Amino acid sequence: MTDGVTLDLSSKTAVVTGSTQGIGLAIARRLAEAGADVVINGRNEERVAQAVAALGGIAVRGVAGLP
């Protein structure tokens, strides 16, 4: 999907909270596609790992919250 807006976020880091599914994951994907180094955050380590894998090949790392 394209909306006609081009962003160059290379050399930028984006932290997206609640980004293991839904809108947060979609935002993380678009930021990564625009060149940002994206940090995915969630409460569950397994879901964070799944989200990072779903965005495979893009500069993404995950951080899970503590119980």
Short mmCIF file of C-alpha atoms in Angstrom, two decimals:
data_model
loop_
_atom_site.label_atom_id
_atom_site.label_comp_id
_atom_site.label_asym_id
_atom_site.label_seq_id
_atom_site.Cartn_x
_atom_site.Cartn_y
_atom_site.Cartn_z
CA MET A 1 0.00 0.00 0.00
CA THR A 2 1.29 3.44 -0.83
CA ASP A 3 -0.10 6.77 0.23
CA GLY A 4 2.18 8.95 -1.84
CA VAL A 5 4.25 10.05 1.17
CA THR A 6 7.97 9.28 1.09
CA LEU A 7 9.92 9.32 4.34
CA ASP A 8 13.65 8.86 4.79
CA LEU A 9 14.16 7.72 8.35
CA SER A 10 17.63 6.29 7.88
CA SER A 11 19.89 7.01 10.86
CA LYS A 12 16.79 7.28 13.07
CA THR A 13 15.55 4.90 15.78
CA ALA A 14 11.86 4.36 16.44
CA VAL A 15 10.47 2.69 19.56
CA VAL A 16 6.95 1.40 18.99
CA THR A 17 5.15 0.23 22.12
CA GLY A 18 2.41 -2.37 21.90
CA SER A 19 3.82 -3.39 18.55
CA THR A 20 3.47 -7.17 18.56
CA GLN A 21 0.23 -7.14 16.56
CA GLY A 22 -2.37 -4.98 14.86
CA ILE A 23 -1.83 -1.28 14.34
CA GLY A 24 1.42 -1.19 16.35
CA LEU A 25 2.97 -3.92 14.20
CA ALA A 26 1.82 -2.17 11.01
CA ILE A 27 3.38 1.10 12.21
CA ALA A 28 6.63 -0.71 13.06
CA ARG A 29 6.68 -2.25 9.57
CA ARG A 30 6.17 1.10 7.82
CA LEU A 31 8.83 2.83 9.93
CA ALA A 32 11.31 0.04 9.17
CA GLU A 33 10.48 0.21 5.46
CA ALA A 34 11.22 3.96 5.63
CA GLY A 35 14.72 3.13 6.91
CA ALA A 36 14.36 3.47 10.68
CA ASP A 37 15.95 1.06 13.12
CA VAL A 38 12.82 -0.16 14.92
CA VAL A 39 12.49 -1.45 18.48
CA ILE A 40 9.39 -3.61 18.96
CA ASN A 41 8.04 -3.73 22.50
CA GLY A 42 5.55 -6.00 24.21
CA ARG A 43 4.77 -7.73 27.49
CA ASN A 44 5.28 -11.28 26.21
CA GLU A 45 8.71 -12.42 25.00
CA GLU A 46 7.25 -15.05 22.66
CA ARG A 47 4.95 -12.55 20.93
CA VAL A 48 7.81 -10.07 20.60
CA ALA A 49 9.93 -12.78 18.95
CA GLN A 50 7.06 -13.62 16.58
CA ALA A 51 6.66 -9.96 15.62
CA VAL A 52 10.39 -9.58 14.95
CA ALA A 53 10.29 -12.74 12.81
CA ALA A 54 7.24 -11.43 10.91
CA LEU A 55 9.28 -8.36 9.97
CA GLY A 56 12.29 -10.51 9.02
CA GLY A 57 14.87 -8.90 6.79
CA ILE A 58 14.14 -5.42 8.13
CA ALA A 59 16.22 -3.66 10.81
CA VAL A 60 14.12 -4.63 13.83
CA ARG A 61 14.89 -5.78 17.36
CA GLY A 62 12.53 -6.75 20.14
CA VAL A 63 12.26 -6.01 23.85
CA ALA A 64 9.84 -7.83 26.15
CA GLY A 65 8.63 -6.38 29.43
CA LEU A 66 9.34 -7.94 32.78
CA PRO A 67 6.59 -9.89 34.54
#
